[in-house]
PDB file of C-alpha atoms in Angstrom:
ATOM      1  CA  MET A  28      23.177  32.840   9.827  1.00 82.00           C
ATOM      2  CA  THR A  29      21.177  31.856  13.160  1.00 93.00           C
ATOM      3  CA  HIS A  30      18.068  29.732  13.181  1.00 96.00           C
ATOM      4  CA  ARG A  31      15.384  29.059  15.747  1.00 98.00           C
ATOM      5  CA  ILE A  32      16.123  25.971  17.809  1.00 98.00           C
ATOM      6  CA  VAL A  33      14.157  24.511  20.659  1.00 98.00           C
ATOM      7  CA  ARG A  34      16.289  22.924  23.465  1.00 98.00           C
ATOM      8  CA  ILE A  35      15.526  21.897  27.195  1.00 98.00           C
ATOM      9  CA  HIS A  36      17.991  22.617  29.723  1.00 98.00           C
ATOM     10  CA  ARG A  37      16.038  21.230  32.679  1.00 97.00           C
ATOM     11  CA  LEU A  38      13.157  18.649  33.039  1.00 97.00           C
ATOM     12  CA  GLY A  39       9.631  19.584  33.598  1.00 97.00           C
ATOM     13  CA  GLY A  40       6.236  20.850  32.065  1.00 97.00           C
ATOM     14  CA  PRO A  41       5.840  22.490  28.563  1.00 98.00           C
ATOM     15  CA  GLU A  42       7.585  25.761  30.107  1.00 98.00           C
ATOM     16  CA  VAL A  43      10.902  24.213  30.043  1.00 98.00           C
ATOM     17  CA  LEU A  44      10.957  24.238  26.193  1.00 98.00           C
ATOM     18  CA  ALA A  45      13.304  27.177  25.346  1.00 98.00           C
ATOM     19  CA  LEU A  46      13.359  28.732  21.726  1.00 98.00           C
ATOM     20  CA  GLU A  47      16.722  29.925  21.113  1.00 97.00           C
ATOM     21  CA  ARG A  48      18.886  31.202  18.237  1.00 97.00           C
ATOM     22  CA  GLY A  49      21.902  29.306  17.208  1.00 95.00           C
ATOM     23  CA  GLU A  50      24.079  28.207  14.424  1.00 94.00           C
ATOM     24  CA  VAL A  51      23.099  24.758  12.821  1.00 96.00           C
ATOM     25  CA  GLY A  52      26.343  24.094  10.737  1.00 94.00           C
ATOM     26  CA  ASP A  53      26.952  21.818   7.989  1.00 97.00           C
ATOM     27  CA  PRO A  54      26.137  18.216   7.844  1.00 98.00           C
ATOM     28  CA  ALA A  55      28.868  15.636   8.516  1.00 98.00           C
ATOM     29  CA  ALA A  56      29.200  12.364   6.384  1.00 98.00           C
ATOM     30  CA  GLY A  57      25.888  10.254   6.410  1.00 98.00           C
ATOM     31  CA  GLN A  58      23.770  13.334   7.350  1.00 98.00           C
ATOM     32  CA  ALA A  59      21.588  16.008   5.707  1.00 98.00           C
ATOM     33  CA  ARG A  60      20.619  19.368   6.634  1.00 98.00           C
ATOM     34  CA  VAL A  61      16.991  19.890   6.298  1.00 98.00           C
ATOM     35  CA  ARG A  62      14.983  23.254   6.167  1.00 98.00           C
ATOM     36  CA  ILE A  63      12.017  22.336   8.479  1.00 98.00           C
ATOM     37  CA  GLU A  64       8.443  23.408   7.289  1.00 98.00           C
ATOM     38  CA  ALA A  65       6.177  21.372   9.682  1.00 98.00           C
ATOM     39  CA  ILE A  66       6.852  19.427  12.809  1.00 98.00           C
ATOM     40  CA  GLY A  67       4.547  16.514  14.020  1.00 98.00           C
ATOM     41  CA  LEU A  68       4.297  16.198  17.832  1.00 98.00           C
ATOM     42  CA  ASN A  69       4.423  12.969  19.696  1.00 95.00           C
ATOM     43  CA  ARG A  70       3.455  12.130  23.159  1.00 92.00           C
ATOM     44  CA  SER A  71       6.912  10.359  23.609  1.00 92.00           C
ATOM     45  CA  GLU A  72       8.407  14.023  23.293  1.00 95.00           C
ATOM     46  CA  ALA A  73       6.270  15.058  26.372  1.00 95.00           C
ATOM     47  CA  VAL A  74       7.564  12.232  28.248  1.00 92.00           C
ATOM     48  CA  TYR A  75      11.076  12.966  27.190  1.00 94.00           C
ATOM     49  CA  ARG A  76      10.690  16.441  28.251  1.00 95.00           C
ATOM     50  CA  SER A  77       9.262  15.634  31.636  1.00 94.00           C
ATOM     51  CA  GLY A  78      12.138  13.122  32.454  1.00 91.00           C
ATOM     52  CA  GLN A  79       9.908  10.012  32.307  1.00 87.00           C
ATOM     53  CA  TYR A  80      11.498   8.676  29.059  1.00 85.00           C
ATOM     54  CA  LEU A  81      13.283   5.195  29.183  1.00 80.00           C
ATOM     55  CA  ILE A  82      16.673   6.994  28.431  1.00 83.00           C
ATOM     56  CA  PRO A  83      16.848  10.090  30.549  1.00 85.00           C
ATOM     57  CA  PRO A  84      17.868  13.120  28.441  1.00 91.00           C
ATOM     58  CA  LYS A  85      21.475  14.486  28.571  1.00 92.00           C
ATOM     59  CA  LEU A  86      21.107  18.243  29.036  1.00 96.00           C
ATOM     60  CA  PRO A  87      20.799  20.485  27.295  1.00 96.00           C
ATOM     61  CA  SER A  88      18.981  18.499  24.734  1.00 97.00           C
ATOM     62  CA  LEU A  89      17.496  19.013  21.420  1.00 97.00           C
ATOM     63  CA  MET A  90      13.836  18.037  20.908  1.00 97.00           C
ATOM     64  CA  GLY A  91      11.536  16.503  18.305  1.00 97.00           C
ATOM     65  CA  TYR A  92      11.244  13.349  16.300  1.00 94.00           C
ATOM     66  CA  GLU A  93       9.124  13.782  13.153  1.00 97.00           C
ATOM     67  CA  ALA A  94       9.109  16.614  10.424  1.00 98.00           C
ATOM     68  CA  SER A  95       8.656  17.413   6.750  1.00 98.00           C
ATOM     69  CA  GLY A  96      10.882  19.901   5.020  1.00 98.00           C
ATOM     70  CA  VAL A  97      13.323  20.564   2.020  1.00 98.00           C
ATOM     71  CA  ILE A  98      16.939  19.378   1.978  1.00 98.00           C
ATOM     72  CA  ASP A  99      19.468  22.224   1.715  1.00 97.00           C
ATOM     73  CA  ALA A 100      22.679  20.571   2.336  1.00 98.00           C
ATOM     74  CA  LEU A 101      23.961  16.971   2.237  1.00 98.00           C
ATOM     75  CA  GLY A 102      27.003  15.458   3.775  1.00 98.00           C
ATOM     76  CA  ALA A 103      29.629  13.071   2.109  1.00 97.00           C
ATOM     77  CA  GLY A 104      28.185   9.583   1.103  1.00 97.00           C
ATOM     78  CA  VAL A 105      24.687  10.496   1.183  1.00 97.00           C
ATOM     79  CA  THR A 106      22.911   9.039  -1.916  1.00 96.00           C
ATOM     80  CA  GLY A 107      19.436   8.844  -3.186  1.00 96.00           C
ATOM     81  CA  PHE A 108      18.516  12.190  -2.319  1.00 97.00           C
ATOM     82  CA  ALA A 109      19.551  15.853  -3.744  1.00 98.00           C
ATOM     83  CA  VAL A 110      19.508  19.320  -2.464  1.00 98.00           C
ATOM     84  CA  GLY A 111      15.905  20.747  -2.960  1.00 98.00           C
ATOM     85  CA  ASP A 112      14.177  17.416  -2.493  1.00 98.00           C
ATOM     86  CA  ARG A 113      11.364  17.460  -0.245  1.00 98.00           C
ATOM     87  CA  VAL A 114      11.583  14.960   2.422  1.00 98.00           C
ATOM     88  CA  CYS A 115       9.884  13.463   5.767  1.00 98.00           C
ATOM     89  CA  VAL A 116      12.214  12.801   8.754  1.00 97.00           C
ATOM     90  CA  LEU A 117      11.343   9.609  10.331  1.00 95.00           C
ATOM     91  CA  PRO A 118      11.591   9.333  14.064  1.00 91.00           C
ATOM     92  CA  ASN A 119      14.297   6.563  13.987  1.00 92.00           C
ATOM     93  CA  PHE A 120      17.024   8.355  15.696  1.00 92.00           C
ATOM     94  CA  ARG A 121      17.859   8.826  19.274  1.00 89.00           C
ATOM     95  CA  MET A 122      16.148  12.124  20.492  1.00 88.00           C
ATOM     96  CA  GLY A 123      18.565  14.519  21.842  1.00 90.00           C
ATOM     97  CA  GLU A 124      21.307  13.379  19.710  1.00 93.00           C
ATOM     98  CA  TYR A 125      19.156  14.968  16.837  1.00 97.00           C
ATOM     99  CA  GLY A 126      15.936  17.059  17.144  1.00 97.00           C
ATOM    100  CA  VAL A 127      13.707  18.552  14.646  1.00 98.00           C
ATOM    101  CA  TYR A 128      11.961  21.230  16.665  1.00 98.00           C
ATOM    102  CA  ALA A 129      13.803  24.031  14.849  1.00 98.00           C
ATOM    103  CA  ASP A 130      13.504  25.833  11.565  1.00 97.00           C
ATOM    104  CA  GLN A 131      16.596  23.966  10.353  1.00 98.00           C
ATOM    105  CA  ALA A 132      17.982  20.814  11.479  1.00 98.00           C
ATOM    106  CA  ILE A 133      20.782  18.116  10.863  1.00 98.00           C
ATOM    107  CA  VAL A 134      19.287  14.630  10.671  1.00 98.00           C
ATOM    108  CA  PRO A 135      20.632  11.283   9.686  1.00 97.00           C
ATOM    109  CA  ALA A 136      20.137  10.592   5.968  1.00 97.00           C
ATOM    110  CA  THR A 137      18.728   7.158   7.123  1.00 96.00           C
ATOM    111  CA  SER A 138      15.915   9.088   8.759  1.00 97.00           C
ATOM    112  CA  LEU A 139      14.788  10.462   5.423  1.00 97.00           C
ATOM    113  CA  VAL A 140      11.941   9.256   3.194  1.00 96.00           C
ATOM    114  CA  ALA A 141      10.140  10.763   0.360  1.00 96.00           C
ATOM    115  CA  PRO A 142       6.796  12.514   1.283  1.00 97.00           C
ATOM    116  CA  PRO A 143       3.679  10.704   0.187  1.00 97.00           C
ATOM    117  CA  PRO A 144       2.496  11.858  -3.241  1.00 96.00           C
ATOM    118  CA  GLY A 145      -0.193  14.611  -3.018  1.00 94.00           C
ATOM    119  CA  LEU A 146       0.337  15.597   0.648  1.00 96.00           C
ATOM    120  CA  GLY A 147       1.512  19.058   1.735  1.00 96.00           C
ATOM    121  CA  PRO A 148       4.168  19.730   4.391  1.00 97.00           C
ATOM    122  CA  ILE A 149       1.458  19.609   7.178  1.00 98.00           C
ATOM    123  CA  GLU A 150       0.026  16.387   6.270  1.00 97.00           C
ATOM    124  CA  SER A 151       3.390  14.824   5.330  1.00 97.00           C
ATOM    125  CA  ALA A 152       4.600  15.717   9.084  1.00 98.00           C
ATOM    126  CA  SER A 153       1.510  13.589  10.318  1.00 96.00           C
ATOM    127  CA  VAL A 154       1.930  10.317   8.590  1.00 97.00           C
ATOM    128  CA  TRP A 155       4.854   8.030   9.247  1.00 97.00           C
ATOM    129  CA  MET A 156       5.010   7.732  13.059  1.00 96.00           C
ATOM    130  CA  GLN A 157       1.361   7.170  13.437  1.00 97.00           C
ATOM    131  CA  TYR A 158       0.742   4.580  10.699  1.00 98.00           C
ATOM    132  CA  PHE A 159       4.060   2.715  11.496  1.00 97.00           C
ATOM    133  CA  THR A 160       2.856   2.558  15.169  1.00 97.00           C
ATOM    134  CA  ALA A 161      -0.802   1.649  14.363  1.00 98.00           C
ATOM    135  CA  PHE A 162       0.180  -1.132  12.063  1.00 98.00           C
ATOM    136  CA  GLY A 163       1.067  -2.909  15.218  1.00 98.00           C
ATOM    137  CA  ILE A 164      -2.424  -4.199  15.243  1.00 98.00           C
ATOM    138  CA  VAL A 165      -1.511  -6.066  12.081  1.00 98.00           C
ATOM    139  CA  GLN A 166       2.106  -7.138  12.734  1.00 98.00           C
ATOM    140  CA  ALA A 167       1.679  -7.929  16.454  1.00 98.00           C
ATOM    141  CA  GLY A 168      -1.991  -8.356  16.724  1.00 98.00           C
ATOM    142  CA  ARG A 169      -2.685 -10.308  13.566  1.00 97.00           C
ATOM    143  CA  LEU A 170      -5.871  -8.557  13.221  1.00 98.00           C
ATOM    144  CA  GLU A 171      -8.265 -10.074  10.589  1.00 97.00           C
ATOM    145  CA  LEU A 172     -11.496  -9.489   8.770  1.00 98.00           C
ATOM    146  CA  GLY A 173     -14.396  -9.451  11.295  1.00 97.00           C
ATOM    147  CA  ASP A 174     -12.303  -9.291  14.482  1.00 98.00           C
ATOM    148  CA  PHE A 175     -12.963  -6.596  17.203  1.00 98.00           C
ATOM    149  CA  VAL A 176     -10.239  -4.366  18.284  1.00 98.00           C
ATOM    150  CA  LEU A 177     -10.366  -2.219  21.303  1.00 98.00           C
ATOM    151  CA  ILE A 178      -8.502   1.198  20.977  1.00 98.00           C
ATOM    152  CA  PRO A 179      -7.942   3.123  24.298  1.00 98.00           C
ATOM    153  CA  ALA A 180      -6.981   6.842  23.739  1.00 96.00           C
ATOM    154  CA  ALA A 181      -8.784   6.541  20.507  1.00 97.00           C
ATOM    155  CA  SER A 182      -8.632  10.429  19.663  1.00 96.00           C
ATOM    156  CA  SER A 183      -4.850  10.416  19.614  1.00 96.00           C
ATOM    157  CA  SER A 184      -3.347  10.286  16.117  1.00 96.00           C
ATOM    158  CA  VAL A 185      -2.226   6.699  16.570  1.00 97.00           C
ATOM    159  CA  GLY A 186      -5.556   5.896  17.840  1.00 98.00           C
ATOM    160  CA  LEU A 187      -7.291   7.300  14.702  1.00 98.00           C
ATOM    161  CA  ALA A 188      -4.623   5.611  12.486  1.00 98.00           C
ATOM    162  CA  ALA A 189      -5.549   2.408  14.189  1.00 98.00           C
ATOM    163  CA  ILE A 190      -9.279   2.923  13.450  1.00 98.00           C
ATOM    164  CA  GLN A 191      -8.569   3.677   9.881  1.00 98.00           C
ATOM    165  CA  ILE A 192      -6.430   0.518   9.334  1.00 98.00           C
ATOM    166  CA  ALA A 193      -9.048  -1.823  11.180  1.00 98.00           C
ATOM    167  CA  ASN A 194     -11.795  -0.522   8.945  1.00 98.00           C
ATOM    168  CA  TRP A 195      -9.444  -1.135   5.836  1.00 98.00           C
ATOM    169  CA  LEU A 196      -9.147  -4.692   7.033  1.00 98.00           C
ATOM    170  CA  GLY A 197     -12.743  -5.135   7.531  1.00 98.00           C
ATOM    171  CA  ALA A 198     -12.403  -5.444  11.181  1.00 98.00           C
ATOM    172  CA  GLN A 199     -14.559  -3.837  13.999  1.00 98.00           C
ATOM    173  CA  PRO A 200     -12.843  -0.904  15.723  1.00 98.00           C
ATOM    174  CA  ILE A 201     -14.218   0.069  19.182  1.00 98.00           C
ATOM    175  CA  ALA A 202     -13.059   3.445  20.417  1.00 98.00           C
ATOM    176  CA  LEU A 203     -12.241   3.808  24.177  1.00 98.00           C
ATOM    177  CA  THR A 204     -12.225   7.375  25.516  1.00 97.00           C
ATOM    178  CA  ARG A 205     -12.613   8.879  28.913  1.00 94.00           C
ATOM    179  CA  SER A 206     -16.069  10.453  28.479  1.00 94.00           C
ATOM    180  CA  SER A 207     -18.679  10.742  25.658  1.00 94.00           C
ATOM    181  CA  ALA A 208     -17.529  14.223  24.913  1.00 95.00           C
ATOM    182  CA  LYS A 209     -15.588  12.893  21.906  1.00 96.00           C
ATOM    183  CA  ALA A 210     -17.916  10.080  20.822  1.00 96.00           C
ATOM    184  CA  GLU A 211     -19.603  12.105  17.830  1.00 97.00           C
ATOM    185  CA  ALA A 212     -15.977  12.952  16.614  1.00 97.00           C
ATOM    186  CA  LEU A 213     -14.800   9.555  16.984  1.00 98.00           C
ATOM    187  CA  ARG A 214     -17.694   8.128  15.025  1.00 98.00           C
ATOM    188  CA  ALA A 215     -17.210  10.540  12.369  1.00 97.00           C
ATOM    189  CA  GLN A 216     -13.565   9.439  12.185  1.00 97.00           C
ATOM    190  CA  GLY A 217     -14.829   5.788  11.604  1.00 98.00           C
ATOM    191  CA  ALA A 218     -15.131   4.254  15.086  1.00 98.00           C
ATOM    192  CA  ARG A 219     -17.789   1.411  14.880  1.00 97.00           C
ATOM    193  CA  HIS A 220     -18.575   1.784  18.510  1.00 98.00           C
ATOM    194  CA  VAL A 221     -17.361   4.118  21.189  1.00 98.00           C
ATOM    195  CA  VAL A 222     -17.032   3.258  25.009  1.00 98.00           C
ATOM    196  CA  ALA A 223     -16.567   5.858  27.534  1.00 97.00           C
ATOM    197  CA  SER A 224     -14.391   4.434  30.465  1.00 96.00           C
ATOM    198  CA  SER A 225     -15.721   6.849  33.132  1.00 94.00           C
ATOM    199  CA  GLU A 226     -19.432   6.150  32.347  1.00 96.00           C
ATOM    200  CA  CYS A 227     -19.776   2.447  32.184  1.00 96.00           C
ATOM    201  CA  ASP A 228     -18.307  -1.017  33.157  1.00 97.00           C
ATOM    202  CA  VAL A 229     -15.980  -1.152  30.223  1.00 98.00           C
ATOM    203  CA  ALA A 230     -15.549  -4.922  30.016  1.00 98.00           C
ATOM    204  CA  ALA A 231     -19.511  -5.462  30.209  1.00 98.00           C
ATOM    205  CA  GLU A 232     -20.006  -2.882  27.540  1.00 98.00           C
ATOM    206  CA  VAL A 233     -17.357  -4.395  25.162  1.00 98.00           C
ATOM    207  CA  MET A 234     -18.978  -7.889  25.688  1.00 98.00           C
ATOM    208  CA  ARG A 235     -22.217  -6.422  24.934  1.00 98.00           C
ATOM    209  CA  ILE A 236     -20.973  -4.866  21.594  1.00 98.00           C
ATOM    210  CA  THR A 237     -19.186  -8.109  20.596  1.00 98.00           C
ATOM    211  CA  GLY A 238     -22.080 -10.383  21.437  1.00 98.00           C
ATOM    212  CA  GLY A 239     -20.085 -11.891  24.110  1.00 98.00           C
ATOM    213  CA  ARG A 240     -16.965 -12.640  22.193  1.00 97.00           C
ATOM    214  CA  GLY A 241     -14.741  -9.922  23.589  1.00 98.00           C
ATOM    215  CA  ALA A 242     -12.187  -7.869  21.730  1.00 98.00           C
ATOM    216  CA  LYS A 243      -9.522 -10.122  19.817  1.00 98.00           C
ATOM    217  CA  VAL A 244      -6.890  -7.272  19.857  1.00 98.00           C
ATOM    218  CA  VAL A 245      -6.354  -4.486  22.362  1.00 98.00           C
ATOM    219  CA  PHE A 246      -4.101  -1.637  21.279  1.00 98.00           C
ATOM    220  CA  ASP A 247      -3.136   0.227  24.515  1.00 98.00           C
ATOM    221  CA  PRO A 248      -0.812   3.343  24.935  1.00 96.00           C
ATOM    222  CA  VAL A 249      -1.606   3.716  28.650  1.00 95.00           C
ATOM    223  CA  GLY A 250      -0.617   0.784  30.631  1.00 95.00           C
ATOM    224  CA  GLY A 251      -0.949   0.835  34.284  1.00 96.00           C
ATOM    225  CA  PRO A 252      -3.733  -0.877  36.394  1.00 97.00           C
ATOM    226  CA  PHE A 253      -6.439  -0.494  33.829  1.00 97.00           C
ATOM    227  CA  VAL A 254      -5.093  -3.418  31.769  1.00 97.00           C
ATOM    228  CA  GLU A 255      -6.836  -5.639  34.218  1.00 97.00           C
ATOM    229  CA  THR A 256      -9.950  -4.274  32.879  1.00 98.00           C
ATOM    230  CA  LEU A 257      -9.009  -4.443  29.410  1.00 98.00           C
ATOM    231  CA  ALA A 258      -7.983  -8.129  29.703  1.00 98.00           C
ATOM    232  CA  LYS A 259     -11.532  -8.749  31.024  1.00 98.00           C
ATOM    233  CA  ALA A 260     -12.912  -7.268  27.833  1.00 98.00           C
ATOM    234  CA  MET A 261     -11.138  -9.564  25.633  1.00 98.00           C
ATOM    235  CA  SER A 262     -11.596 -12.691  23.622  1.00 98.00           C
ATOM    236  CA  GLU A 263     -10.349 -16.201  24.096  1.00 98.00           C
ATOM    237  CA  GLU A 264      -6.714 -16.126  22.807  1.00 98.00           C
ATOM    238  CA  GLY A 265      -6.772 -12.371  22.278  1.00 98.00           C
ATOM    239  CA  ILE A 266      -3.547 -10.247  22.104  1.00 98.00           C
ATOM    240  CA  LEU A 267      -3.066  -7.365  24.418  1.00 98.00           C
ATOM    241  CA  ILE A 268      -0.682  -4.917  22.813  1.00 98.00           C
ATOM    242  CA  ILE A 269       0.966  -2.271  25.044  1.00 97.00           C
ATOM    243  CA  TYR A 270       2.982   0.322  23.176  1.00 96.00           C
ATOM    244  CA  GLY A 271       3.074   3.108  25.608  1.00 91.00           C
ATOM    245  CA  SER A 272       3.098   3.954  29.518  1.00 89.00           C
ATOM    246  CA  LEU A 273       1.046   7.273  29.565  1.00 89.00           C
ATOM    247  CA  SER A 274      -0.574   6.115  32.886  1.00 90.00           C
ATOM    248  CA  GLY A 275       2.904   6.497  34.610  1.00 86.00           C
ATOM    249  CA  ALA A 276       1.917   3.665  36.846  1.00 92.00           C
ATOM    250  CA  ALA A 277       3.512   0.147  36.932  1.00 94.00           C
ATOM    251  CA  THR A 278       1.482  -2.220  34.661  1.00 96.00           C
ATOM    252  CA  PRO A 279       0.561  -5.507  36.368  1.00 95.00           C
ATOM    253  CA  TYR A 280       0.256  -8.946  34.637  1.00 96.00           C
ATOM    254  CA  PRO A 281      -3.486  -9.575  34.392  1.00 97.00           C
ATOM    255  CA  HIS A 282      -3.064 -13.130  35.596  1.00 97.00           C
ATOM    256  CA  TRP A 283      -6.533 -14.647  35.807  1.00 96.00           C
ATOM    257  CA  SER A 284      -7.827 -13.222  32.672  1.00 96.00           C
ATOM    258  CA  ALA A 285      -4.748 -14.213  30.729  1.00 97.00           C
ATOM    259  CA  ALA A 286      -4.655 -17.719  32.403  1.00 97.00           C
ATOM    260  CA  LEU A 287      -8.342 -18.563  31.716  1.00 97.00           C
ATOM    261  CA  LYS A 288      -8.654 -17.109  28.218  1.00 98.00           C
ATOM    262  CA  GLY A 289      -5.146 -17.974  26.988  1.00 98.00           C
ATOM    263  CA  LEU A 290      -4.225 -14.382  26.310  1.00 98.00           C
ATOM    264  CA  SER A 291      -0.892 -13.200  24.913  1.00 97.00           C
ATOM    265  CA  LEU A 292       0.482  -9.943  25.922  1.00 96.00           C
ATOM    266  CA  ARG A 293       2.809  -7.990  23.559  1.00 96.00           C
ATOM    267  CA  GLY A 294       4.986  -5.035  23.831  1.00 96.00           C
ATOM    268  CA  TRP A 295       5.356  -2.778  20.583  1.00 97.00           C
ATOM    269  CA  VAL A 296       7.139   0.278  19.279  1.00 95.00           C
ATOM    270  CA  ALA A 297       7.254   1.361  15.680  1.00 95.00           C
ATOM    271  CA  SER A 298      11.025   0.532  15.404  1.00 94.00           C
ATOM    272  CA  GLN A 299       9.915  -3.035  15.127  1.00 96.00           C
ATOM    273  CA  ILE A 300       8.941  -2.174  11.550  1.00 96.00           C
ATOM    274  CA  TRP A 301      11.350   0.233  10.596  1.00 93.00           C
ATOM    275  CA  ASN A 302      14.525  -1.648  12.131  1.00 93.00           C
ATOM    276  CA  HIS A 303      13.692  -4.395   9.704  1.00 95.00           C
ATOM    277  CA  PRO A 304      14.368  -3.624   6.033  1.00 95.00           C
ATOM    278  CA  ALA A 305      11.893  -5.896   4.442  1.00 96.00           C
ATOM    279  CA  ARG A 306       9.209  -5.127   6.941  1.00 96.00           C
ATOM    280  CA  PHE A 307       9.827  -1.407   6.517  1.00 96.00           C
ATOM    281  CA  ALA A 308       9.373  -1.678   2.792  1.00 96.00           C
ATOM    282  CA  ARG A 309       6.260  -3.667   3.163  1.00 97.00           C
ATOM    283  CA  PHE A 310       4.432  -1.458   5.654  1.00 97.00           C
ATOM    284  CA  ARG A 311       5.876   1.750   3.964  1.00 96.00           C
ATOM    285  CA  ASP A 312       4.076   0.555   0.649  1.00 97.00           C
ATOM    286  CA  LEU A 313       1.057  -0.229   2.437  1.00 98.00           C
ATOM    287  CA  ILE A 314       0.748   3.268   4.011  1.00 98.00           C
ATOM    288  CA  LEU A 315       1.294   4.756   0.491  1.00 97.00           C
ATOM    289  CA  GLN A 316      -1.441   2.495  -0.969  1.00 98.00           C
ATOM    290  CA  GLY A 317      -3.754   3.158   1.727  1.00 98.00           C
ATOM    291  CA  LEU A 318      -3.251   7.123   1.346  1.00 97.00           C
ATOM    292  CA  ALA A 319      -3.663   6.699  -2.285  1.00 97.00           C
ATOM    293  CA  GLY A 320      -6.876   4.624  -2.062  1.00 97.00           C
ATOM    294  CA  GLY A 321      -8.542   6.880   0.551  1.00 97.00           C
ATOM    295  CA  HIS A 322      -8.431   4.166   3.225  1.00 98.00           C
ATOM    296  CA  LEU A 323      -5.741   6.145   5.225  1.00 98.00           C
ATOM    297  CA  HIS A 324      -5.994  10.014   5.732  1.00 97.00           C
ATOM    298  CA  PRO A 325      -4.132  11.797   8.307  1.00 96.00           C
ATOM    299  CA  VAL A 326      -6.228  13.959  10.666  1.00 97.00           C
ATOM    300  CA  VAL A 327      -4.653  17.182  11.699  1.00 97.00           C
ATOM    301  CA  ASP A 328      -6.220  18.563  15.165  1.00 97.00           C
ATOM    302  CA  LYS A 329      -4.479  21.835  15.135  1.00 97.00           C
ATOM    303  CA  THR A 330      -1.480  23.763  13.975  1.00 98.00           C
ATOM    304  CA  PHE A 331       0.778  26.143  16.029  1.00 98.00           C
ATOM    305  CA  PRO A 332       3.596  28.310  14.757  1.00 98.00           C
ATOM    306  CA  LEU A 333       7.136  27.333  16.216  1.00 98.00           C
ATOM    307  CA  ASP A 334       7.219  30.545  18.622  1.00 98.00           C
ATOM    308  CA  ASP A 335       4.180  29.037  20.382  1.00 98.00           C
ATOM    309  CA  ILE A 336       5.799  25.520  20.993  1.00 98.00           C
ATOM    310  CA  VAL A 337       5.043  25.836  24.714  1.00 98.00           C
ATOM    311  CA  GLU A 338       1.512  26.252  24.021  1.00 98.00           C
ATOM    312  CA  ALA A 339       1.484  23.619  21.486  1.00 98.00           C
ATOM    313  CA  HIS A 340       2.991  21.036  24.172  1.00 98.00           C
ATOM    314  CA  ARG A 341       0.185  22.221  26.730  1.00 98.00           C
ATOM    315  CA  HIS A 342      -2.393  21.340  24.064  1.00 97.00           C
ATOM    316  CA  LEU A 343      -0.713  17.972  23.540  1.00 96.00           C
ATOM    317  CA  GLU A 344      -0.933  17.094  27.096  1.00 94.00           C
ATOM    318  CA  SER A 345      -4.514  18.579  27.502  1.00 93.00           C
ATOM    319  CA  ASN A 346      -6.060  15.251  25.954  1.00 88.00           C
ATOM    320  CA  GLN A 347      -8.562  17.544  24.129  1.00 91.00           C
ATOM    321  CA  GLN A 348      -7.190  16.955  20.695  1.00 93.00           C
ATOM    322  CA  VAL A 349      -8.720  14.643  18.022  1.00 95.00           C
ATOM    323  CA  GLY A 350      -5.721  13.836  15.798  1.00 97.00           C
ATOM    324  CA  LYS A 351      -2.327  15.041  15.152  1.00 97.00           C
ATOM    325  CA  ILE A 352      -0.906  18.342  16.374  1.00 98.00           C
ATOM    326  CA  ILE A 353       1.445  20.119  13.967  1.00 98.00           C
ATOM    327  CA  VAL A 354       3.892  22.934  14.544  1.00 98.00           C
ATOM    328  CA  THR A 355       4.826  25.038  11.515  1.00 98.00           C
ATOM    329  CA  THR A 356       7.967  27.073  10.952  1.00 96.00           C
TER     330      THR A 356
END
């Protein structure tokens, strides 16, 4: 039986995503075959598709990191799961070697985790990447009660996750967005303050909001020259976390702000949690606790059918979304 599988044969815009028919085959030892129900899109996939990823794709390449579905076959040696189990696929593998943009996919068994109780396929595909990434404000940023955290690209799924985590901690999330068009939506999602970067002096506005203290933590997926401005908006001994490079430009070291304030600059990726078993267990349990208690709740912006994967990627890159984009099979 053939299945729908998305591959790229060249690098470029969303139009290079090719929906093809092919055989998936049987899982090898240590693998599982999953009937995919929903796929969570991530900006890293657009970066990979366009050729800007840290490790260039080996073409043709599979696509996709994060999904939910049902196990329909297990390879030798896989324990802890059974055929028929509902699962989530964690994005802890190398994209291209595996890929979940498909209605059936083979993945490493080490990428499987039980879905959070009470969540359906769509919400389950929108949980793990965003919350494991956003918990960087705790693991790397050491955010505490009463601290201010400045969150660029706040309407992204990770940005909203960081807002939720900050509120759970009793911290003060400041959403940074390009214009005030999303201000009402961001406040509705828990942002205590919203700063529109194209409409004000960002550092001055953050200092006004914080009573001159500045932000203890900045959680930035953009990088590039704007980190100079972000650094000026920070508190003494603040922590600037850069977890992405959406600007596409080189990121300078903000020397004078860092020197005069004693700032720390940290890189961050979610694998700094899931590559450490004890840390992974801790934050997995915190995510489940937060979901169960209502502190955390995945926000889905829009769903697309798999046949419209190109349009889904166009929407991903439009920066119009508030929350996670999901593709269903």
